[in-house]
């Protein structure tokens, strides 16, 4: 039987989130400390724990069939690699930052200056598109200290909260692009393993939908049910069940997380009472 080989980052936050989404998909991974490879006990899947920067090449070469990897890394090293699914975690930006005392008006202010980065291809593509010439200094790790030690005038690096920039007396001035974790696919994946990947992706989609939604139950006067129905952003139609108290019903439905509080306020104003909110583990459509 075929086994899908999937690469994830060996350590760090992306590693933890990648393992968690596989677990949420019902996949049990038998991994111990410092293992570089582990098999799932209940799904035809093998996980390879790799250095983050190596993953795009493993995909290109077909050593792995798929990977959970930051979109920023594919932009830098694997532009032609297919993205099957955006996963919604490990979000960050690839940004240009300069010292706080740098008087910045536009990207033209960086023309001819020294830029330190771990993303040389991304940097050159960006500045070439702006008709700006920069002196590129490629370094790995601790990019933020480059201006402080006189190595560069500005940097391009990943920005999450911005705290690292603040600690190094830098400010963000340009966002090149926004990134998040994605499910990437090798161009050399076999038909058999693509079928396994499709099953995995179906599970992932069910988990992601559940993460973005809440299940709610509420008590509604029967003469208000039609008004409540007009408010609810439901998949098809809400479930309505009569209560023991005459003239009242229990209404059940699903609300997307980003609309949750606005909808709740409208439901209360329309007469809903006793609103209960429950997390959803999976949501299969």
Short mmCIF file of C-alpha atoms in Angstrom, two decimals:
data_model
loop_
_atom_site.label_atom_id
_atom_site.label_comp_id
_atom_site.label_asym_id
_atom_site.label_seq_id
_atom_site.Cartn_x
_atom_site.Cartn_y
_atom_site.Cartn_z
CA UNK A 1 0.00 0.00 0.00
CA UNK A 2 1.26 3.49 -0.84
CA UNK A 3 2.31 5.87 1.93
CA UNK A 4 2.11 9.63 1.70
CA UNK A 5 5.33 11.34 2.79
CA UNK A 6 4.78 14.76 4.30
CA UNK A 7 7.47 17.15 5.54
CA UNK A 8 7.07 19.51 8.48
CA UNK A 9 9.47 21.85 10.22
CA UNK A 10 11.78 20.04 12.66
CA UNK A 11 11.22 22.47 15.54
CA UNK A 12 9.50 25.71 16.46
CA UNK A 13 5.95 27.03 16.39
CA UNK A 14 5.22 25.80 12.88
CA UNK A 15 6.21 22.29 14.00
CA UNK A 16 3.76 22.38 16.90
CA UNK A 17 0.89 23.74 14.82
CA UNK A 18 1.54 21.23 12.03
CA UNK A 19 1.45 18.28 14.43
CA UNK A 20 -1.70 19.66 16.04
CA UNK A 21 -3.64 19.92 12.78
CA UNK A 22 -2.70 16.34 11.89
CA UNK A 23 -3.92 15.21 15.32
CA UNK A 24 -7.13 17.18 14.84
CA UNK A 25 -7.57 15.25 11.59
CA UNK A 26 -7.62 12.05 13.65
CA UNK A 27 -4.12 10.98 12.62
CA UNK A 28 -2.03 9.34 15.34
CA UNK A 29 1.70 9.89 14.83
CA UNK A 30 4.14 7.66 16.65
CA UNK A 31 6.94 10.13 17.14
CA UNK A 32 9.53 10.16 19.90
CA UNK A 33 12.17 12.67 20.90
CA UNK A 34 14.65 13.71 18.20
CA UNK A 35 13.10 11.45 15.56
CA UNK A 36 13.58 12.60 11.97
CA UNK A 37 10.88 10.30 10.63
CA UNK A 38 7.67 8.93 12.09
CA UNK A 39 4.73 6.90 10.80
CA UNK A 40 1.03 7.28 11.49
CA UNK A 41 -0.61 4.24 13.05
CA UNK A 42 -4.07 4.81 11.56
CA UNK A 43 -3.47 6.55 8.22
CA UNK A 44 -1.05 5.83 5.31
CA UNK A 45 1.19 8.75 6.25
CA UNK A 46 4.86 9.19 7.08
CA UNK A 47 6.13 12.46 8.59
CA UNK A 48 9.64 13.73 7.90
CA UNK A 49 10.96 16.36 10.29
CA UNK A 50 13.22 18.61 8.21
CA UNK A 51 15.06 21.89 8.44
CA UNK A 52 12.64 24.55 7.26
CA UNK A 53 14.86 25.97 4.53
CA UNK A 54 15.38 22.51 2.98
CA UNK A 55 11.71 21.66 2.52
CA UNK A 56 11.12 23.37 -0.88
CA UNK A 57 13.96 21.41 -2.48
CA UNK A 58 12.65 18.14 -1.04
CA UNK A 59 9.30 18.94 -2.67
CA UNK A 60 10.90 19.83 -6.00
CA UNK A 61 12.95 16.63 -6.01
CA UNK A 62 9.98 14.46 -5.03
CA UNK A 63 11.64 13.20 -1.86
CA UNK A 64 8.42 14.15 -0.07
CA UNK A 65 4.93 14.24 -1.57
CA UNK A 66 3.68 17.21 0.42
CA UNK A 67 4.68 19.61 3.17
CA UNK A 68 3.26 21.97 5.73
CA UNK A 69 5.43 25.00 5.22
CA UNK A 70 5.36 28.78 5.39
CA UNK A 71 4.18 30.44 2.20
CA UNK A 72 7.12 32.85 2.52
CA UNK A 73 9.55 29.97 2.00
CA UNK A 74 7.82 28.91 -1.21
CA UNK A 75 7.99 32.48 -2.53
CA UNK A 76 11.73 32.44 -1.83
CA UNK A 77 12.67 28.93 -2.95
CA UNK A 78 9.75 27.22 -4.64
CA UNK A 79 7.53 29.55 -6.65
CA UNK A 80 6.34 26.76 -8.97
CA UNK A 81 5.27 24.47 -6.12
CA UNK A 82 1.49 24.05 -5.93
CA UNK A 83 -0.33 25.21 -2.80
CA UNK A 84 -3.23 22.87 -2.11
CA UNK A 85 -4.59 24.57 1.00
CA UNK A 86 -3.99 27.66 3.10
CA UNK A 87 -4.00 26.59 6.73
CA UNK A 88 -4.62 29.82 8.61
CA UNK A 89 -1.88 29.54 11.23
CA UNK A 90 1.72 30.76 11.62
CA UNK A 91 0.74 34.05 10.03
CA UNK A 92 3.44 36.66 9.51
CA UNK A 93 4.68 39.33 7.11
CA UNK A 94 7.85 39.65 5.08
CA UNK A 95 8.71 43.29 5.63
CA UNK A 96 11.30 45.97 5.11
CA UNK A 97 12.52 47.59 8.34
CA UNK A 98 14.85 50.49 8.97
CA UNK A 99 16.33 52.16 12.09
CA UNK A 100 13.79 54.30 13.95
CA UNK A 101 15.74 57.48 13.19
CA UNK A 102 15.70 56.79 9.44
CA UNK A 103 13.55 59.39 7.66
CA UNK A 104 11.56 57.12 5.37
CA UNK A 105 9.13 58.43 2.75
CA UNK A 106 9.12 55.76 0.04
CA UNK A 107 10.99 52.70 -1.18
CA UNK A 108 13.09 55.04 -3.34
CA UNK A 109 14.83 56.15 -0.13
CA UNK A 110 16.57 52.74 -0.05
CA UNK A 111 18.13 53.10 -3.51
CA UNK A 112 21.82 52.20 -3.32
CA UNK A 113 21.69 51.20 0.36
CA UNK A 114 22.72 47.95 2.03
CA UNK A 115 19.92 45.46 2.77
CA UNK A 116 20.48 42.45 5.06
CA UNK A 117 18.15 39.46 4.65
CA UNK A 118 17.72 35.70 4.66
CA UNK A 119 15.41 36.03 1.64
CA UNK A 120 17.62 37.22 -1.24
CA UNK A 121 15.31 36.18 -4.10
CA UNK A 122 12.31 37.82 -2.48
CA UNK A 123 14.26 41.01 -1.84
CA UNK A 124 15.64 41.28 -5.36
CA UNK A 125 12.24 40.60 -6.94
CA UNK A 126 10.64 43.28 -4.79
CA UNK A 127 13.21 46.02 -5.35
CA UNK A 128 13.56 45.23 -9.06
CA UNK A 129 9.80 45.66 -9.40
CA UNK A 130 10.21 49.12 -7.85
CA UNK A 131 13.20 50.01 -10.07
CA UNK A 132 15.35 50.33 -6.96
CA UNK A 133 18.94 49.03 -6.79
CA UNK A 134 20.17 47.72 -3.43
CA UNK A 135 23.40 46.24 -2.10
CA UNK A 136 22.27 42.82 -0.88
CA UNK A 137 23.87 41.19 2.18
CA UNK A 138 22.62 37.62 2.63
CA UNK A 139 22.87 36.35 6.20
CA UNK A 140 21.15 33.56 8.11
CA UNK A 141 19.70 34.29 11.52
CA UNK A 142 19.78 37.41 13.69
CA UNK A 143 19.04 39.66 10.73
CA UNK A 144 17.66 42.35 13.06
CA UNK A 145 21.08 43.21 14.51
CA UNK A 146 22.60 44.02 11.10
CA UNK A 147 21.90 47.79 11.19
CA UNK A 148 23.10 48.05 14.82
CA UNK A 149 26.52 46.55 14.02
CA UNK A 150 26.97 48.53 10.82
CA UNK A 151 26.47 45.62 8.43
CA UNK A 152 23.40 47.08 6.69
CA UNK A 153 21.24 50.17 6.43
CA UNK A 154 17.97 48.23 6.45
CA UNK A 155 16.67 44.67 6.62
CA UNK A 156 14.03 42.45 5.08
CA UNK A 157 12.77 39.74 7.42
CA UNK A 158 9.75 37.95 8.83
CA UNK A 159 7.64 40.07 11.19
CA UNK A 160 5.02 38.56 13.50
CA UNK A 161 4.28 40.74 16.51
CA UNK A 162 6.95 43.34 15.77
CA UNK A 163 8.53 42.96 19.21
CA UNK A 164 11.90 41.87 17.80
CA UNK A 165 12.04 44.96 15.61
CA UNK A 166 11.18 47.16 18.59
CA UNK A 167 13.90 45.61 20.73
CA UNK A 168 16.46 46.28 17.99
CA UNK A 169 15.37 49.89 17.51
CA UNK A 170 13.85 49.22 14.07
CA UNK A 171 10.55 50.17 12.44
CA UNK A 172 8.56 48.43 9.71
CA UNK A 173 8.20 50.61 6.59
CA UNK A 174 7.11 48.23 3.79
CA UNK A 175 5.17 44.95 3.75
CA UNK A 176 6.34 42.88 0.79
CA UNK A 177 3.70 40.21 1.32
CA UNK A 178 1.70 38.40 4.00
CA UNK A 179 2.41 34.75 4.69
CA UNK A 180 0.84 31.80 6.50
CA UNK A 181 1.30 28.05 6.72
CA UNK A 182 0.16 26.15 3.63
CA UNK A 183 -0.18 22.57 2.46
CA UNK A 184 2.24 22.36 -0.49
CA UNK A 185 2.39 19.55 -3.05
CA UNK A 186 5.37 18.08 -4.88
CA UNK A 187 5.17 18.26 -8.69
CA UNK A 188 6.38 14.63 -8.68
CA UNK A 189 3.62 13.19 -6.50
CA UNK A 190 2.25 9.87 -7.82
CA UNK A 191 -1.41 9.26 -8.67
CA UNK A 192 -1.69 6.84 -5.73
CA UNK A 193 -0.27 9.30 -3.24
CA UNK A 194 -2.32 12.16 -4.67
CA UNK A 195 -5.42 10.13 -3.78
CA UNK A 196 -4.16 9.83 -0.19
CA UNK A 197 -3.39 13.55 -0.12
CA UNK A 198 -6.94 14.32 -1.28
CA UNK A 199 -8.28 12.36 1.72
CA UNK A 200 -5.95 14.24 4.06
CA UNK A 201 -6.95 17.58 2.54
CA UNK A 202 -10.64 16.73 3.02
CA UNK A 203 -9.98 16.14 6.72
CA UNK A 204 -7.97 19.36 6.99
CA UNK A 205 -10.78 21.35 5.38
CA UNK A 206 -13.25 19.91 7.89
CA UNK A 207 -10.98 20.92 10.78
CA UNK A 208 -10.40 24.43 9.41
CA UNK A 209 -14.12 25.02 8.90
CA UNK A 210 -14.75 23.94 12.50
CA UNK A 211 -12.05 26.26 13.82
CA UNK A 212 -13.77 29.21 12.11
CA UNK A 213 -17.25 28.39 13.41
CA UNK A 214 -19.30 28.14 16.60
CA UNK A 215 -22.38 26.02 17.27
CA UNK A 216 -25.12 27.97 19.05
CA UNK A 217 -28.38 26.97 20.72
CA UNK A 218 -31.01 29.49 21.80
CA UNK A 219 -34.57 29.66 23.09
CA UNK A 220 -36.87 31.67 20.84
CA UNK A 221 -40.56 32.63 21.07
CA UNK A 222 -42.39 30.95 18.21
CA UNK A 223 -43.63 34.28 16.87
CA UNK A 224 -39.99 35.44 16.56
CA UNK A 225 -38.60 32.40 14.70
CA UNK A 226 -39.04 33.92 11.25
CA UNK A 227 -37.22 37.08 12.34
CA UNK A 228 -34.41 35.00 13.88
CA UNK A 229 -34.12 32.96 10.67
CA UNK A 230 -33.54 36.15 8.69
CA UNK A 231 -30.64 37.08 10.98
CA UNK A 232 -28.88 33.71 11.07
CA UNK A 233 -26.05 33.12 8.52
CA UNK A 234 -26.71 29.36 8.32
CA UNK A 235 -25.37 26.64 6.04
CA UNK A 236 -28.87 25.63 4.91
CA UNK A 237 -31.52 26.30 7.54
CA UNK A 238 -31.49 26.22 11.36
CA UNK A 239 -32.79 23.29 13.38
CA UNK A 240 -35.99 24.22 15.24
CA UNK A 241 -37.35 22.00 18.03
CA UNK A 242 -40.35 22.70 20.30
CA UNK A 243 -39.68 23.23 23.99
CA UNK A 244 -41.80 21.91 26.88
CA UNK A 245 -42.88 25.50 27.55
CA UNK A 246 -45.69 26.29 25.16
CA UNK A 247 -44.98 29.00 22.60
CA UNK A 248 -41.20 28.52 22.66
CA UNK A 249 -38.72 26.60 20.51
CA UNK A 250 -35.02 25.74 20.65
CA UNK A 251 -33.10 26.95 17.58
CA UNK A 252 -29.71 25.42 16.69
CA UNK A 253 -27.29 26.69 14.07
CA UNK A 254 -23.66 27.47 13.18
CA UNK A 255 -22.10 30.96 13.12
CA UNK A 256 -18.76 31.92 11.64
CA UNK A 257 -16.28 33.18 14.23
CA UNK A 258 -15.61 36.52 12.53
CA UNK A 259 -19.34 37.40 12.55
CA UNK A 260 -20.12 35.93 15.94
CA UNK A 261 -20.61 38.93 18.24
CA UNK A 262 -22.47 41.04 15.71
CA UNK A 263 -24.93 38.20 15.11
CA UNK A 264 -25.33 37.48 18.84
CA UNK A 265 -26.26 41.13 19.49
CA UNK A 266 -28.88 40.99 16.72
CA UNK A 267 -30.32 37.73 18.06
CA UNK A 268 -30.71 39.16 21.57
CA UNK A 269 -32.44 42.25 20.18
CA UNK A 270 -34.79 39.99 18.18
CA UNK A 271 -35.90 38.09 21.30
CA UNK A 272 -33.55 35.11 21.61
CA UNK A 273 -32.79 33.99 25.17
CA UNK A 274 -30.58 31.42 26.90
CA UNK A 275 -28.00 31.45 24.12
CA UNK A 276 -25.43 28.67 24.50
CA UNK A 277 -22.20 28.58 22.49
CA UNK A 278 -20.26 25.36 21.82
CA UNK A 279 -16.98 24.71 19.99
CA UNK A 280 -17.07 22.48 16.92
CA UNK A 281 -14.51 19.72 16.59
CA UNK A 282 -15.12 18.87 12.91
CA UNK A 283 -17.48 20.21 10.26
CA UNK A 284 -18.00 18.00 7.19
CA UNK A 285 -19.95 19.46 4.27
#
